[in-house]
Amino acid sequence: MPEHNPNPPYKRIATEEAWLPQEILDLYRAEIRDKTINEPGFQSLWGFFGADNDIARAHNRRIVDLGEERLADMDRAGIDIAVLSLSSPGVQLFDPATATSLSIRANDELAEGIAKHPDRYVGLAAFSPLDPEGGAKELERGVTKLGLRGGILNSHTLGTYMDDEKYWAVFEAAEALGVPIYLHPNTPSPQMLEPFLSRGLDAAVYGFSCETGLHALRLLVSGLFDRFPKLQIVLGHTGEALPFWLYRIDFMHTRISGANRYPGVKPLKRKASDYLRENFYYTSSGVGDPKPIMYVQDVIGADRMMYAMDYPWQYIPEETAFLDAMPVSPEVLKAFYEDNARKVFQIT
């Protein structure tokens, strides 16, 4: 088994590392039992991970921990700093008022955990997307009062996407605060899920990328970044495949918007690929292969690609050994592991 460099000329910052308070995990288990919400994707994912099996027990022990086990796992993988965020679907499984209350308590608990290990953790604030005023207020509180470094949006909320302008207060707040929103996957919404589920394609194997890439494109096409040109969104998993589609997205969006074919698709101020290069950052979460990482560095820019492991959903301690050996310049490798994350998440 390869070993990572124990003394590299950079710090390794992992930027998509999941955490969940015990309170929310218990609510998930209650929903698995009672089935009060129409979210079959949630039932598929958390029905397994919320159950009593060896994989679920080990996973859930790690996901709620902000102490010694997580730190030991980071040390084993050579990770110096973790950017922690509320695991999917976070508070977004619940009605807006409940979600706002849960986000407040979760952010307080996360900030307390970070304060015990300030040299190892930073965090992102949870918020309730369907409570625009409350969500924006909680993002602002998380950043200005708790020291959190951005927001976590676990993609769709009960089948609702954020490209509708009535939900844009949180994006306005993020731009004003100068912090990013991490657009993290959720299981496909009920209206999208069926063709994925029967073959087990609903989660990380493929469904996550389809669902989250769709959400990112909905935001882009809606004109969100023309309204908030300094807003920055972070996408994991080497960009949910979008960097591999730049030419076709540009070509077809230009044609469709110019033809006035859809009421919801109007011409934008820039090419679609310009927004993907200038308003998005990308992480390697769940992708331990240097080739797609290097492709994003090439077509998007080495200053917009960051390292992430996707702990504890995907914990491969030797991953950093493979990525330490990426055939890129020392400057690009340091940007990947450290410099870009310090800039995006204001890590000093």
PDB file of C-alpha atoms in Angstrom, residues 206-322:
ATOM      1  CA  TYR A 206     -24.241   8.322 -10.774  1.00  0.00           C
ATOM      2  CA  GLY A 207     -27.460   9.859  -9.419  1.00  0.00           C
ATOM      3  CA  PHE A 208     -25.710  12.408  -7.231  1.00  0.00           C
ATOM      4  CA  SER A 209     -23.778  13.827 -10.151  1.00  0.00           C
ATOM      5  CA  CYS A 210     -26.805  14.020 -12.439  1.00  0.00           C
ATOM      6  CA  GLU A 211     -28.917  15.700  -9.772  1.00  0.00           C
ATOM      7  CA  THR A 212     -26.320  18.218  -8.619  1.00  0.00           C
ATOM      8  CA  GLY A 213     -25.022  19.038 -12.081  1.00  0.00           C
ATOM      9  CA  LEU A 214     -28.631  19.718 -13.054  1.00  0.00           C
ATOM     10  CA  HIS A 215     -29.051  22.068 -10.094  1.00  0.00           C
ATOM     11  CA  ALA A 216     -25.864  23.937 -10.968  1.00  0.00           C
ATOM     12  CA  LEU A 217     -27.004  24.420 -14.571  1.00  0.00           C
ATOM     13  CA  ARG A 218     -30.457  25.570 -13.442  1.00  0.00           C
ATOM     14  CA  LEU A 219     -28.781  28.236 -11.310  1.00  0.00           C
ATOM     15  CA  LEU A 220     -26.520  29.284 -14.176  1.00  0.00           C
ATOM     16  CA  VAL A 221     -29.254  29.446 -16.825  1.00  0.00           C
ATOM     17  CA  SER A 222     -31.607  31.320 -14.477  1.00  0.00           C
ATOM     18  CA  GLY A 223     -29.361  34.391 -14.582  1.00  0.00           C
ATOM     19  CA  LEU A 224     -28.301  34.063 -10.925  1.00  0.00           C
ATOM     20  CA  PHE A 225     -24.720  35.104 -11.679  1.00  0.00           C
ATOM     21  CA  ASP A 226     -25.786  38.085 -13.750  1.00  0.00           C
ATOM     22  CA  ARG A 227     -27.672  39.267 -10.660  1.00  0.00           C
ATOM     23  CA  PHE A 228     -24.829  38.374  -8.275  1.00  0.00           C
ATOM     24  CA  PRO A 229     -21.654  38.438 -10.395  1.00  0.00           C
ATOM     25  CA  LYS A 230     -19.258  37.930  -7.463  1.00  0.00           C
ATOM     26  CA  LEU A 231     -21.092  34.902  -6.051  1.00  0.00           C
ATOM     27  CA  GLN A 232     -19.001  31.740  -5.846  1.00  0.00           C
ATOM     28  CA  ILE A 233     -20.391  28.176  -5.827  1.00  0.00           C
ATOM     29  CA  VAL A 234     -18.284  25.119  -5.011  1.00  0.00           C
ATOM     30  CA  LEU A 235     -18.967  21.809  -6.774  1.00  0.00           C
ATOM     31  CA  GLY A 236     -17.444  18.515  -5.699  1.00  0.00           C
ATOM     32  CA  HIS A 237     -16.625  15.294  -7.533  1.00  0.00           C
ATOM     33  CA  THR A 238     -14.594  17.126 -10.192  1.00  0.00           C
ATOM     34  CA  GLY A 239     -17.524  19.406 -10.937  1.00  0.00           C
ATOM     35  CA  GLU A 240     -20.304  16.801 -11.230  1.00  0.00           C
ATOM     36  CA  ALA A 241     -19.070  16.212 -14.833  1.00  0.00           C
ATOM     37  CA  LEU A 242     -19.856  19.768 -16.007  1.00  0.00           C
ATOM     38  CA  PRO A 243     -16.237  20.680 -16.905  1.00  0.00           C
ATOM     39  CA  PHE A 244     -16.287  17.813 -19.415  1.00  0.00           C
ATOM     40  CA  TRP A 245     -19.299  19.350 -21.229  1.00  0.00           C
ATOM     41  CA  LEU A 246     -18.194  22.968 -21.662  1.00  0.00           C
ATOM     42  CA  TYR A 247     -18.277  23.040 -25.446  1.00  0.00           C
ATOM     43  CA  ARG A 248     -21.686  21.390 -25.757  1.00  0.00           C
ATOM     44  CA  ILE A 249     -23.241  23.453 -22.975  1.00  0.00           C
ATOM     45  CA  ASP A 250     -22.056  26.642 -24.682  1.00  0.00           C
ATOM     46  CA  PHE A 251     -23.169  25.565 -28.125  1.00  0.00           C
ATOM     47  CA  MET A 252     -26.636  24.372 -27.168  1.00  0.00           C
ATOM     48  CA  HIS A 253     -27.420  27.077 -24.612  1.00  0.00           C
ATOM     49  CA  THR A 254     -26.515  29.788 -27.125  1.00  0.00           C
ATOM     50  CA  ARG A 255     -28.750  28.175 -29.736  1.00  0.00           C
ATOM     51  CA  ILE A 256     -31.685  27.563 -27.394  1.00  0.00           C
ATOM     52  CA  SER A 257     -31.621  30.995 -25.747  1.00  0.00           C
ATOM     53  CA  GLY A 258     -31.241  32.740 -29.095  1.00  0.00           C
ATOM     54  CA  ALA A 259     -34.252  30.904 -30.519  1.00  0.00           C
ATOM     55  CA  ASN A 260     -36.443  31.992 -27.600  1.00  0.00           C
ATOM     56  CA  ARG A 261     -37.521  28.372 -27.443  1.00  0.00           C
ATOM     57  CA  TYR A 262     -38.226  28.189 -23.693  1.00  0.00           C
ATOM     58  CA  PRO A 263     -39.735  30.955 -21.516  1.00  0.00           C
ATOM     59  CA  GLY A 264     -37.262  30.070 -18.745  1.00  0.00           C
ATOM     60  CA  VAL A 265     -34.151  30.350 -20.929  1.00  0.00           C
ATOM     61  CA  LYS A 266     -33.012  33.855 -21.821  1.00  0.00           C
ATOM     62  CA  PRO A 267     -29.654  35.024 -23.179  1.00  0.00           C
ATOM     63  CA  LEU A 268     -27.026  35.605 -20.517  1.00  0.00           C
ATOM     64  CA  LYS A 269     -24.387  38.325 -20.313  1.00  0.00           C
ATOM     65  CA  ARG A 270     -21.562  35.803 -20.772  1.00  0.00           C
ATOM     66  CA  LYS A 271     -21.065  32.352 -22.231  1.00  0.00           C
ATOM     67  CA  ALA A 272     -22.210  29.546 -19.976  1.00  0.00           C
ATOM     68  CA  SER A 273     -18.641  28.269 -19.754  1.00  0.00           C
ATOM     69  CA  ASP A 274     -17.484  31.672 -18.527  1.00  0.00           C
ATOM     70  CA  TYR A 275     -19.667  31.311 -15.446  1.00  0.00           C
ATOM     71  CA  LEU A 276     -18.366  27.780 -14.905  1.00  0.00           C
ATOM     72  CA  ARG A 277     -14.829  29.160 -15.007  1.00  0.00           C
ATOM     73  CA  GLU A 278     -15.403  32.360 -13.019  1.00  0.00           C
ATOM     74  CA  ASN A 279     -18.229  31.674 -10.551  1.00  0.00           C
ATOM     75  CA  PHE A 280     -17.485  28.078  -9.592  1.00  0.00           C
ATOM     76  CA  TYR A 281     -14.740  26.313  -7.698  1.00  0.00           C
ATOM     77  CA  TYR A 282     -14.274  22.557  -7.865  1.00  0.00           C
ATOM     78  CA  THR A 283     -13.101  19.800  -5.559  1.00  0.00           C
ATOM     79  CA  SER A 284     -11.875  16.266  -6.075  1.00  0.00           C
ATOM     80  CA  SER A 285     -14.189  14.698  -3.473  1.00  0.00           C
ATOM     81  CA  GLY A 286     -14.673  11.004  -4.134  1.00  0.00           C
ATOM     82  CA  VAL A 287     -12.335  11.044  -7.149  1.00  0.00           C
ATOM     83  CA  GLY A 288      -8.932   9.578  -6.342  1.00  0.00           C
ATOM     84  CA  ASP A 289      -7.825   9.482  -9.979  1.00  0.00           C
ATOM     85  CA  PRO A 290      -5.361  12.208 -11.032  1.00  0.00           C
ATOM     86  CA  LYS A 291      -6.537  12.305 -14.665  1.00  0.00           C
ATOM     87  CA  PRO A 292      -9.983  13.929 -14.213  1.00  0.00           C
ATOM     88  CA  ILE A 293      -8.509  16.240 -11.578  1.00  0.00           C
ATOM     89  CA  MET A 294      -5.836  17.366 -14.033  1.00  0.00           C
ATOM     90  CA  TYR A 295      -8.451  17.794 -16.751  1.00  0.00           C
ATOM     91  CA  VAL A 296     -10.379  20.266 -14.585  1.00  0.00           C
ATOM     92  CA  GLN A 297      -7.140  22.059 -13.780  1.00  0.00           C
ATOM     93  CA  ASP A 298      -6.521  22.320 -17.514  1.00  0.00           C
ATOM     94  CA  VAL A 299      -9.933  23.432 -18.811  1.00  0.00           C
ATOM     95  CA  ILE A 300     -11.107  25.455 -15.796  1.00  0.00           C
ATOM     96  CA  GLY A 301      -7.837  26.541 -14.185  1.00  0.00           C
ATOM     97  CA  ALA A 302      -5.440  25.248 -11.562  1.00  0.00           C
ATOM     98  CA  ASP A 303      -6.511  28.121  -9.320  1.00  0.00           C
ATOM     99  CA  ARG A 304     -10.046  26.681  -9.069  1.00  0.00           C
ATOM    100  CA  MET A 305      -9.450  23.022  -8.219  1.00  0.00           C
ATOM    101  CA  MET A 306      -9.206  21.851  -4.583  1.00  0.00           C
ATOM    102  CA  TYR A 307      -8.646  18.621  -2.742  1.00  0.00           C
ATOM    103  CA  ALA A 308     -11.414  16.806  -0.837  1.00  0.00           C
ATOM    104  CA  MET A 309     -11.808  13.238   0.368  1.00  0.00           C
ATOM    105  CA  ASP A 310     -15.593  13.002   1.061  1.00  0.00           C
ATOM    106  CA  TYR A 311     -15.121  11.578   4.563  1.00  0.00           C
ATOM    107  CA  PRO A 312     -16.669   9.456   6.000  1.00  0.00           C
ATOM    108  CA  TRP A 313     -18.750   8.485   2.984  1.00  0.00           C
ATOM    109  CA  GLN A 314     -15.582   7.602   1.115  1.00  0.00           C
ATOM    110  CA  TYR A 315     -12.542   7.186   3.323  1.00  0.00           C
ATOM    111  CA  ILE A 316      -9.447   5.969   1.463  1.00  0.00           C
ATOM    112  CA  PRO A 317      -6.406   6.736   3.655  1.00  0.00           C
ATOM    113  CA  GLU A 318      -3.941   6.039   0.851  1.00  0.00           C
ATOM    114  CA  GLU A 319      -5.681   8.442  -1.564  1.00  0.00           C
ATOM    115  CA  THR A 320      -3.321  11.289  -0.746  1.00  0.00           C
ATOM    116  CA  ALA A 321      -0.343   9.092  -1.651  1.00  0.00           C
ATOM    117  CA  PHE A 322      -1.683   8.719  -5.188  1.00  0.00           C
TER     118      PHE A 322
END
